[in-house]
């Protein structure tokens, strides 16, 4: 079975001409095709919106765009590394992050140890609640997303004033 | 200077920052883009949004305009693809506030019904909206904008053979939909009389 628009199903020129003639006769019965007048002032509004647009030749140089993209990737990589670092401490070895930062006795190492130990009970609580907690979180997030989709795609219609 | 050469000159001037030159093109073709968007999306407010967005995209991408093509064909290409994107996104909006708060839905006719005073033309528009998006696109560009098969193929990223096949099938579908419209109107008329 071929694709729906496979070449062997292409109509001949005569068949297509006959089909087009048929459509044009049908449309003519309905006074079509006929242009629908655009809203008054449409072109003026479009041009007004273009006033704020920089000239076509003055887009940001490609190098600046590449720099922006590199910054985004670097930020994403940093977040991933931080999460991996934290997971290593919470799930594998509590002292590991502190030892990397010069030991748990003082300074950054001590701070990292405190953060790791503070995160452990929270992670254990979430893990012990298990599937139920995950379901509640997913349901709440899904409901919030759904509500946001409904509200954000509904156009605002100002209330109509009824003349007295 | 023929029209195509004139438009190429206007596009070159617009590209170097002459917004007046681009304004001439906007004045000339905003109606055509509005019609194409309205036939595709079935909503005058959305069609107006499409005109804004299409003209903005065209202005930003003037360097990609090929002077050997008609300017209106290039605009309709941008518009057709943008409308298809909007139709795809519309399919994702499967739940709206109207569905949730159905008791608040107004019984007043919408702006589309008011804009198309002639009911027979409104029937064509309703029939068009019931065509699959892929058939509606080629139908509108062929019958309302008189684009050639090659221009339609280039606009929609299809082969000429595919355009011809879809036009051929669209004929039957459109006639079926219009037949259904006529039967519905007949039934409505009989119901009002009884």
mmCIF file of C-alpha atoms in Angstrom:
data_model
loop_
_atom_site.group_PDB
_atom_site.id
_atom_site.type_symbol
_atom_site.label_atom_id
_atom_site.label_comp_id
_atom_site.label_asym_id
_atom_site.label_seq_id
_atom_site.Cartn_x
_atom_site.Cartn_y
_atom_site.Cartn_z
ATOM 1 C CA UNK A 1 0.000 0.000 0.000
ATOM 2 C CA UNK A 2 1.502 3.346 -1.031
ATOM 3 C CA UNK A 3 1.320 6.751 0.641
ATOM 4 C CA UNK A 4 -1.956 8.570 0.388
ATOM 5 C CA UNK A 5 -0.504 11.090 -2.070
ATOM 6 C CA UNK A 6 1.480 8.565 -4.096
ATOM 7 C CA UNK A 7 2.209 9.710 -7.659
ATOM 8 C CA UNK A 8 0.272 6.820 -9.216
ATOM 9 C CA UNK A 9 -2.916 8.353 -7.719
ATOM 10 C CA UNK A 10 -2.290 11.762 -9.312
ATOM 11 C CA UNK A 11 -5.228 12.764 -11.521
ATOM 12 C CA UNK A 12 -4.642 13.343 -15.196
ATOM 13 C CA UNK A 13 -4.705 16.924 -16.435
ATOM 14 C CA UNK A 14 -8.147 16.343 -17.969
ATOM 15 C CA UNK A 15 -9.531 14.922 -14.722
ATOM 16 C CA UNK A 16 -8.114 17.832 -12.764
ATOM 17 C CA UNK A 17 -9.436 20.393 -15.237
ATOM 18 C CA UNK A 18 -12.900 18.813 -15.017
ATOM 19 C CA UNK A 19 -12.718 18.791 -11.208
ATOM 20 C CA UNK A 20 -11.695 22.445 -11.104
ATOM 21 C CA UNK A 21 -14.458 23.426 -13.482
ATOM 22 C CA UNK A 22 -16.922 21.613 -11.262
ATOM 23 C CA UNK A 23 -15.676 23.407 -8.145
ATOM 24 C CA UNK A 24 -15.781 26.807 -9.832
ATOM 25 C CA UNK A 25 -19.377 26.188 -10.970
ATOM 26 C CA UNK A 26 -20.335 25.142 -7.464
ATOM 27 C CA UNK A 27 -18.652 28.133 -5.885
ATOM 28 C CA UNK A 28 -20.264 30.485 -8.418
ATOM 29 C CA UNK A 29 -23.695 29.319 -7.202
ATOM 30 C CA UNK A 30 -22.641 30.658 -3.803
ATOM 31 C CA UNK A 31 -21.258 33.898 -5.264
ATOM 32 C CA UNK A 32 -17.725 32.730 -4.517
ATOM 33 C CA UNK A 33 -14.816 33.168 -4.694
ATOM 34 C CA UNK A 34 -15.264 36.682 -3.398
ATOM 35 C CA UNK A 35 -12.920 38.684 -1.191
ATOM 36 C CA UNK A 36 -13.954 39.421 2.376
ATOM 37 C CA UNK A 37 -13.211 43.085 3.142
ATOM 38 C CA UNK A 38 -10.531 43.331 5.837
ATOM 39 C CA UNK A 39 -11.304 45.356 8.962
ATOM 40 C CA UNK A 40 -10.955 49.108 8.327
ATOM 41 C CA UNK A 41 -7.541 50.473 9.176
ATOM 42 C CA UNK A 42 -5.830 47.082 9.146
ATOM 43 C CA UNK A 43 -2.922 48.222 6.972
ATOM 44 C CA UNK A 44 -2.444 51.320 9.149
ATOM 45 C CA UNK A 45 -2.325 49.202 12.311
ATOM 46 C CA UNK A 46 0.187 46.836 10.756
ATOM 47 C CA UNK A 47 2.404 49.728 9.719
ATOM 48 C CA UNK A 48 2.126 51.305 13.162
ATOM 49 C CA UNK A 49 3.335 48.051 14.715
ATOM 50 C CA UNK A 50 6.277 48.007 12.319
ATOM 51 C CA UNK A 51 7.438 51.458 13.461
ATOM 52 C CA UNK A 52 9.099 49.878 16.486
ATOM 53 C CA UNK A 53 10.869 47.297 14.341
ATOM 54 C CA UNK A 54 14.542 47.898 13.553
ATOM 55 C CA UNK A 55 15.484 47.985 9.849
ATOM 56 C CA UNK A 56 15.841 44.507 8.328
ATOM 57 C CA UNK A 57 19.615 44.798 7.993
ATOM 58 C CA UNK A 58 20.267 45.588 11.638
ATOM 59 C CA UNK A 59 19.653 42.234 13.297
ATOM 60 C CA UNK A 60 22.109 41.187 16.064
ATOM 61 C CA UNK A 61 25.367 39.895 14.602
ATOM 62 C CA UNK A 62 25.602 36.126 14.458
ATOM 63 C CA UNK A 63 28.549 36.145 16.884
ATOM 64 C CA UNK A 64 26.425 37.785 19.563
ATOM 65 C CA UNK A 65 23.676 35.255 18.994
ATOM 66 C CA UNK A 66 26.179 32.413 19.278
ATOM 67 C CA UNK A 67 27.461 33.902 22.544
ATOM 68 C CA UNK A 68 23.932 34.015 23.917
ATOM 69 C CA UNK A 69 23.380 30.382 22.957
ATOM 70 C CA UNK A 70 26.679 29.359 24.543
ATOM 71 C CA UNK A 71 25.656 31.125 27.766
ATOM 72 C CA UNK A 72 22.373 29.202 27.844
ATOM 73 C CA UNK A 73 24.146 25.869 27.354
ATOM 74 C CA UNK A 74 26.738 26.776 29.993
ATOM 75 C CA UNK A 75 23.974 27.657 32.463
ATOM 76 C CA UNK A 76 22.169 24.394 31.789
ATOM 77 C CA UNK A 77 25.409 22.428 32.240
ATOM 78 C CA UNK A 78 26.131 24.241 35.520
ATOM 79 C CA UNK A 79 22.673 23.429 36.885
ATOM 80 C CA UNK A 80 23.114 19.786 35.888
ATOM 81 C CA UNK A 81 26.521 19.606 37.578
ATOM 82 C CA UNK A 82 25.163 21.167 40.755
ATOM 83 C CA UNK A 83 22.298 18.674 40.831
ATOM 84 C CA UNK A 84 24.670 15.772 40.213
ATOM 85 C CA UNK A 85 27.005 17.070 42.909
ATOM 86 C CA UNK A 86 24.133 17.317 45.374
ATOM 87 C CA UNK A 87 22.790 13.901 44.470
ATOM 88 C CA UNK A 88 26.251 12.422 45.031
ATOM 89 C CA UNK A 89 26.302 13.812 48.558
ATOM 90 C CA UNK A 90 22.698 12.952 49.482
ATOM 91 C CA UNK A 91 22.462 9.505 47.949
ATOM 92 C CA UNK A 92 26.019 8.132 47.956
ATOM 93 C CA UNK A 93 28.405 9.722 50.456
ATOM 94 C CA UNK A 94 27.483 12.672 52.705
ATOM 95 C CA UNK A 95 31.104 13.714 53.210
ATOM 96 C CA UNK A 96 32.059 13.579 49.535
ATOM 97 C CA UNK A 97 31.044 17.146 48.508
ATOM 98 C CA UNK A 98 32.701 18.562 51.633
ATOM 99 C CA UNK A 99 35.922 16.665 50.976
ATOM 100 C CA UNK A 100 36.099 18.090 47.476
ATOM 101 C CA UNK A 101 35.837 21.613 48.955
ATOM 102 C CA UNK A 102 38.662 21.191 51.433
ATOM 103 C CA UNK A 103 37.130 19.078 54.163
ATOM 104 C CA UNK A 104 34.098 19.330 56.505
ATOM 105 C CA UNK A 105 35.832 21.190 59.307
ATOM 106 C CA UNK A 106 35.361 24.759 58.106
ATOM 107 C CA UNK A 107 34.545 27.114 55.226
ATOM 108 C CA UNK A 108 32.910 25.928 52.032
ATOM 109 C CA UNK A 109 33.308 22.267 52.965
ATOM 110 C CA UNK A 110 31.395 22.798 56.199
ATOM 111 C CA UNK A 111 28.633 24.651 54.347
ATOM 112 C CA UNK A 112 28.316 21.850 51.814
ATOM 113 C CA UNK A 113 28.141 19.284 54.622
ATOM 114 C CA UNK A 114 25.370 21.256 56.350
ATOM 115 C CA UNK A 115 23.386 21.520 53.120
ATOM 116 C CA UNK A 116 23.830 17.816 52.365
ATOM 117 C CA UNK A 117 22.718 16.776 55.847
ATOM 118 C CA UNK A 118 19.731 19.145 55.691
ATOM 119 C CA UNK A 119 18.648 17.743 52.327
ATOM 120 C CA UNK A 120 18.869 14.109 53.377
ATOM 121 C CA UNK A 121 15.700 13.986 55.559
ATOM 122 C CA UNK A 122 13.705 15.764 52.860
ATOM 123 C CA UNK A 123 14.811 13.307 50.210
ATOM 124 C CA UNK A 124 14.091 10.380 52.541
ATOM 125 C CA UNK A 125 10.616 11.782 53.285
ATOM 126 C CA UNK A 126 9.809 12.042 49.585
ATOM 127 C CA UNK A 127 11.216 8.576 48.949
ATOM 128 C CA UNK A 128 9.224 6.997 51.803
ATOM 129 C CA UNK A 129 5.961 8.599 50.674
ATOM 130 C CA UNK A 130 6.650 6.873 47.373
ATOM 131 C CA UNK A 131 4.110 6.509 44.600
ATOM 132 C CA UNK A 132 1.330 8.335 46.422
ATOM 133 C CA UNK A 133 3.367 11.500 46.833
ATOM 134 C CA UNK A 134 4.496 11.314 43.221
ATOM 135 C CA UNK A 135 0.889 10.927 42.044
ATOM 136 C CA UNK A 136 -0.280 13.871 44.131
ATOM 137 C CA UNK A 137 2.542 16.052 42.816
ATOM 138 C CA UNK A 138 1.855 15.037 39.200
ATOM 139 C CA UNK A 139 -1.896 15.589 39.584
ATOM 140 C CA UNK A 140 -1.388 18.997 41.168
ATOM 141 C CA UNK A 141 1.137 20.062 38.517
ATOM 142 C CA UNK A 142 -1.038 18.728 35.703
ATOM 143 C CA UNK A 143 -4.118 20.496 37.033
ATOM 144 C CA UNK A 144 -2.230 23.759 37.377
ATOM 145 C CA UNK A 145 -0.888 23.460 33.825
ATOM 146 C CA UNK A 146 -4.353 22.678 32.459
ATOM 147 C CA UNK A 147 -5.886 25.647 34.233
ATOM 148 C CA UNK A 148 -3.099 27.891 32.957
ATOM 149 C CA UNK A 149 -3.734 26.656 29.357
ATOM 150 C CA UNK A 150 -7.433 27.428 29.664
ATOM 151 C CA UNK A 151 -6.963 30.846 31.176
ATOM 152 C CA UNK A 152 -4.068 31.958 28.949
ATOM 153 C CA UNK A 153 -5.826 30.994 25.696
ATOM 154 C CA UNK A 154 -9.160 32.589 26.543
ATOM 155 C CA UNK A 155 -9.315 36.058 24.968
ATOM 156 C CA UNK A 156 -10.327 38.806 27.321
ATOM 157 C CA UNK A 157 -13.636 40.372 26.370
ATOM 158 C CA UNK A 158 -14.343 43.626 28.157
ATOM 159 C CA UNK A 159 -17.849 43.803 29.639
ATOM 160 C CA UNK A 160 -20.373 45.479 27.359
ATOM 161 C CA UNK A 161 -21.930 48.631 28.757
ATOM 162 C CA UNK A 162 -25.680 48.658 28.359
ATOM 163 C CA UNK A 163 -26.863 52.207 27.667
ATOM 164 C CA UNK A 164 -29.525 53.409 30.125
ATOM 165 C CA UNK B 1 8.121 49.062 -15.203
ATOM 166 C CA UNK B 2 5.897 46.013 -14.741
ATOM 167 C CA UNK B 3 4.379 45.236 -11.379
ATOM 168 C CA UNK B 4 6.841 42.488 -10.465
ATOM 169 C CA UNK B 5 9.836 44.724 -11.190
ATOM 170 C CA UNK B 6 8.223 47.555 -9.246
ATOM 171 C CA UNK B 7 7.678 45.272 -6.238
ATOM 172 C CA UNK B 8 11.252 44.027 -6.410
ATOM 173 C CA UNK B 9 12.421 47.649 -6.306
ATOM 174 C CA UNK B 10 10.125 48.399 -3.359
ATOM 175 C CA UNK B 11 11.415 45.310 -1.523
ATOM 176 C CA UNK B 12 15.031 46.411 -2.097
ATOM 177 C CA UNK B 13 14.243 49.868 -0.739
ATOM 178 C CA UNK B 14 12.428 48.378 2.246
ATOM 179 C CA UNK B 15 15.397 46.145 2.941
ATOM 180 C CA UNK B 16 17.621 49.194 3.281
ATOM 181 C CA UNK B 17 15.243 50.644 5.873
ATOM 182 C CA UNK B 18 12.668 52.532 3.780
ATOM 183 C CA UNK B 19 9.480 51.737 5.696
ATOM 184 C CA UNK B 20 7.425 53.858 3.287
ATOM 185 C CA UNK B 21 8.324 51.437 0.507
ATOM 186 C CA UNK B 22 7.252 48.497 2.661
ATOM 187 C CA UNK B 23 4.108 50.418 3.544
ATOM 188 C CA UNK B 24 3.095 50.432 -0.120
ATOM 189 C CA UNK B 25 3.365 46.646 -0.183
ATOM 190 C CA UNK B 26 1.412 46.330 3.069
ATOM 191 C CA UNK B 27 -1.386 48.535 1.725
ATOM 192 C CA UNK B 28 -1.496 46.520 -1.476
ATOM 193 C CA UNK B 29 -1.510 43.016 -0.004
ATOM 194 C CA UNK B 30 -2.818 43.076 3.564
ATOM 195 C CA UNK B 31 -6.258 42.334 2.135
ATOM 196 C CA UNK B 32 -5.048 39.242 0.293
ATOM 197 C CA UNK B 33 -3.262 37.911 3.366
ATOM 198 C CA UNK B 34 -6.332 38.661 5.509
ATOM 199 C CA UNK B 35 -8.562 36.723 3.116
ATOM 200 C CA UNK B 36 -6.237 33.760 3.011
ATOM 201 C CA UNK B 37 -5.962 33.659 6.790
ATOM 202 C CA UNK B 38 -9.706 34.088 7.245
ATOM 203 C CA UNK B 39 -10.472 31.221 4.848
ATOM 204 C CA UNK B 40 -7.945 29.023 6.654
ATOM 205 C CA UNK B 41 -8.775 29.870 10.268
ATOM 206 C CA UNK B 42 -12.434 30.903 10.060
ATOM 207 C CA UNK B 43 -12.067 33.813 12.471
ATOM 208 C CA UNK B 44 -11.674 37.499 11.597
ATOM 209 C CA UNK B 45 -9.754 38.348 14.791
ATOM 210 C CA UNK B 46 -7.276 35.548 14.207
ATOM 211 C CA UNK B 47 -6.954 36.578 10.568
ATOM 212 C CA UNK B 48 -6.043 40.099 11.662
ATOM 213 C CA UNK B 49 -3.399 38.689 14.025
ATOM 214 C CA UNK B 50 -2.033 36.634 11.150
ATOM 215 C CA UNK B 51 -1.724 39.709 8.938
ATOM 216 C CA UNK B 52 0.280 41.481 11.670
ATOM 217 C CA UNK B 53 2.574 38.529 12.188
ATOM 218 C CA UNK B 54 3.036 37.751 8.488
ATOM 219 C CA UNK B 55 3.957 41.331 7.621
ATOM 220 C CA UNK B 56 6.380 41.425 10.551
ATOM 221 C CA UNK B 57 8.029 38.192 9.410
ATOM 222 C CA UNK B 58 8.159 39.403 5.829
ATOM 223 C CA UNK B 59 9.791 42.665 6.931
ATOM 224 C CA UNK B 60 12.415 40.833 8.955
ATOM 225 C CA UNK B 61 13.153 38.331 6.170
ATOM 226 C CA UNK B 62 13.147 40.687 3.197
ATOM 227 C CA UNK B 63 16.627 39.498 2.322
ATOM 228 C CA UNK B 64 15.160 36.048 1.560
ATOM 229 C CA UNK B 65 12.611 37.406 -0.972
ATOM 230 C CA UNK B 66 13.338 36.143 -4.476
ATOM 231 C CA UNK B 67 12.563 38.955 -6.956
ATOM 232 C CA UNK B 68 11.769 36.397 -9.658
ATOM 233 C CA UNK B 69 8.623 35.470 -7.695
ATOM 234 C CA UNK B 70 5.565 37.630 -7.181
ATOM 235 C CA UNK B 71 5.617 39.416 -3.843
ATOM 236 C CA UNK B 72 2.061 38.347 -3.042
ATOM 237 C CA UNK B 73 3.008 34.700 -3.611
ATOM 238 C CA UNK B 74 5.863 35.065 -1.146
ATOM 239 C CA UNK B 75 3.532 36.681 1.423
ATOM 240 C CA UNK B 76 0.921 33.955 0.940
ATOM 241 C CA UNK B 77 3.657 31.352 1.448
ATOM 242 C CA UNK B 78 4.558 32.845 4.816
ATOM 243 C CA UNK B 79 0.878 33.187 5.678
ATOM 244 C CA UNK B 80 -0.052 29.626 4.655
ATOM 245 C CA UNK B 81 2.684 28.102 6.773
ATOM 246 C CA UNK B 82 1.867 30.338 9.738
ATOM 247 C CA UNK B 83 -1.829 29.436 9.489
ATOM 248 C CA UNK B 84 -0.954 25.738 9.412
ATOM 249 C CA UNK B 85 1.115 26.235 12.582
ATOM 250 C CA UNK B 86 -1.802 27.976 14.248
ATOM 251 C CA UNK B 87 -4.159 25.190 13.234
ATOM 252 C CA UNK B 88 -1.790 22.622 14.734
ATOM 253 C CA UNK B 89 -1.582 24.613 17.972
ATOM 254 C CA UNK B 90 -5.349 24.980 17.939
ATOM 255 C CA UNK B 91 -5.692 21.187 17.971
ATOM 256 C CA UNK B 92 -3.678 21.155 21.208
ATOM 257 C CA UNK B 93 -6.133 23.567 22.843
ATOM 258 C CA UNK B 94 -8.682 20.812 23.247
ATOM 259 C CA UNK B 95 -10.218 22.374 26.321
ATOM 260 C CA UNK B 96 -11.310 26.000 26.515
ATOM 261 C CA UNK B 97 -13.127 28.097 29.065
ATOM 262 C CA UNK B 98 -16.284 27.788 26.943
ATOM 263 C CA UNK B 99 -16.217 24.036 27.410
ATOM 264 C CA UNK B 100 -15.847 24.397 31.171
ATOM 265 C CA UNK B 101 -18.325 27.246 31.668
ATOM 266 C CA UNK B 102 -20.761 26.204 28.951
ATOM 267 C CA UNK B 103 -23.693 27.855 30.725
ATOM 268 C CA UNK B 104 -22.072 31.235 30.102
ATOM 269 C CA UNK B 105 -21.878 30.792 26.301
ATOM 270 C CA UNK B 106 -23.600 33.633 24.467
ATOM 271 C CA UNK B 107 -26.380 32.854 21.993
ATOM 272 C CA UNK B 108 -25.560 35.981 19.995
ATOM 273 C CA UNK B 109 -24.116 35.485 16.506
ATOM 274 C CA UNK B 110 -20.351 35.831 16.382
ATOM 275 C CA UNK B 111 -18.463 38.445 14.381
ATOM 276 C CA UNK B 112 -17.903 35.944 11.534
ATOM 277 C CA UNK B 113 -21.630 35.600 10.965
ATOM 278 C CA UNK B 114 -22.069 39.364 11.086
ATOM 279 C CA UNK B 115 -19.146 39.952 8.689
ATOM 280 C CA UNK B 116 -20.599 37.574 6.087
ATOM 281 C CA UNK B 117 -24.064 38.968 5.603
ATOM 282 C CA UNK B 118 -24.745 36.656 2.719
ATOM 283 C CA UNK B 119 -25.753 33.285 4.219
ATOM 284 C CA UNK B 120 -24.711 31.435 1.099
ATOM 285 C CA UNK B 121 -21.175 32.756 1.402
ATOM 286 C CA UNK B 122 -21.249 31.816 5.079
ATOM 287 C CA UNK B 123 -22.180 28.277 4.037
ATOM 288 C CA UNK B 124 -19.063 28.108 1.853
ATOM 289 C CA UNK B 125 -16.943 29.314 4.750
ATOM 290 C CA UNK B 126 -18.419 26.690 7.075
ATOM 291 C CA UNK B 127 -17.847 24.000 4.460
ATOM 292 C CA UNK B 128 -14.256 25.157 4.045
ATOM 293 C CA UNK B 129 -13.681 24.931 7.790
ATOM 294 C CA UNK B 130 -14.792 21.302 7.740
ATOM 295 C CA UNK B 131 -12.197 20.351 5.137
ATOM 296 C CA UNK B 132 -8.991 18.814 6.506
ATOM 297 C CA UNK B 133 -6.317 21.478 6.936
ATOM 298 C CA UNK B 134 -4.178 20.018 4.151
ATOM 299 C CA UNK B 135 -7.026 20.201 1.622
ATOM 300 C CA UNK B 136 -8.227 23.593 2.785
ATOM 301 C CA UNK B 137 -4.790 25.102 2.198
ATOM 302 C CA UNK B 138 -4.531 24.079 -1.458
ATOM 303 C CA UNK B 139 -8.201 24.915 -2.098
ATOM 304 C CA UNK B 140 -7.927 28.460 -0.761
ATOM 305 C CA UNK B 141 -4.707 29.194 -2.620
ATOM 306 C CA UNK B 142 -6.059 27.806 -5.886
ATOM 307 C CA UNK B 143 -9.598 29.147 -6.020
ATOM 308 C CA UNK B 144 -9.371 32.329 -3.983
ATOM 309 C CA UNK B 145 -5.872 33.458 -4.919
ATOM 310 C CA UNK B 146 -5.391 31.827 -8.370
ATOM 311 C CA UNK B 147 -1.957 30.491 -7.590
ATOM 312 C CA UNK B 148 -0.528 27.986 -10.055
ATOM 313 C CA UNK B 149 0.131 24.386 -9.027
ATOM 314 C CA UNK B 150 3.842 25.131 -8.884
ATOM 315 C CA UNK B 151 3.323 28.222 -6.725
ATOM 316 C CA UNK B 152 1.082 26.284 -4.352
ATOM 317 C CA UNK B 153 3.634 23.474 -4.180
ATOM 318 C CA UNK B 154 6.412 25.949 -3.352
ATOM 319 C CA UNK B 155 4.240 27.752 -0.816
ATOM 320 C CA UNK B 156 3.297 24.606 1.080
ATOM 321 C CA UNK B 157 6.491 22.607 0.598
ATOM 322 C CA UNK B 158 4.766 19.930 -1.519
ATOM 323 C CA UNK B 159 5.273 18.375 -4.930
ATOM 324 C CA UNK B 160 3.065 19.444 -7.825
ATOM 325 C CA UNK B 161 1.661 15.924 -7.978
ATOM 326 C CA UNK B 162 0.569 16.151 -4.356
ATOM 327 C CA UNK B 163 -1.065 19.519 -4.950
ATOM 328 C CA UNK B 164 -3.016 18.122 -7.900
ATOM 329 C CA UNK B 165 -4.095 15.066 -5.946
ATOM 330 C CA UNK B 166 -5.293 17.140 -3.021
ATOM 331 C CA UNK B 167 -7.166 19.564 -5.278
ATOM 332 C CA UNK B 168 -8.833 16.642 -6.994
ATOM 333 C CA UNK B 169 -9.934 15.113 -3.690
ATOM 334 C CA UNK B 170 -10.873 18.473 -2.205
ATOM 335 C CA UNK B 171 -13.456 18.907 -4.962
ATOM 336 C CA UNK B 172 -15.459 15.916 -3.789
ATOM 337 C CA UNK B 173 -15.147 16.819 -0.112
ATOM 338 C CA UNK B 174 -16.161 20.440 -0.673
ATOM 339 C CA UNK B 175 -19.190 19.445 -2.726
ATOM 340 C CA UNK B 176 -20.222 16.955 -0.050
ATOM 341 C CA UNK B 177 -19.925 19.602 2.652
ATOM 342 C CA UNK B 178 -21.904 22.130 0.632
ATOM 343 C CA UNK B 179 -24.561 19.503 -0.039
ATOM 344 C CA UNK B 180 -24.780 18.878 3.707
ATOM 345 C CA UNK B 181 -25.075 22.630 4.279
ATOM 346 C CA UNK B 182 -27.965 22.857 1.827
ATOM 347 C CA UNK B 183 -29.758 19.972 3.508
ATOM 348 C CA UNK B 184 -29.272 21.568 6.930
ATOM 349 C CA UNK B 185 -30.589 24.919 5.704
ATOM 350 C CA UNK B 186 -33.590 23.190 4.152
ATOM 351 C CA UNK B 187 -34.317 21.398 7.405
ATOM 352 C CA UNK B 188 -33.945 24.659 9.358
ATOM 353 C CA UNK B 189 -36.337 26.428 6.978
ATOM 354 C CA UNK B 190 -38.907 23.643 7.281
ATOM 355 C CA UNK B 191 -38.604 23.672 11.059
ATOM 356 C CA UNK B 192 -39.187 27.432 11.199
ATOM 357 C CA UNK B 193 -42.245 27.140 8.987
ATOM 358 C CA UNK B 194 -43.816 24.334 11.005
#
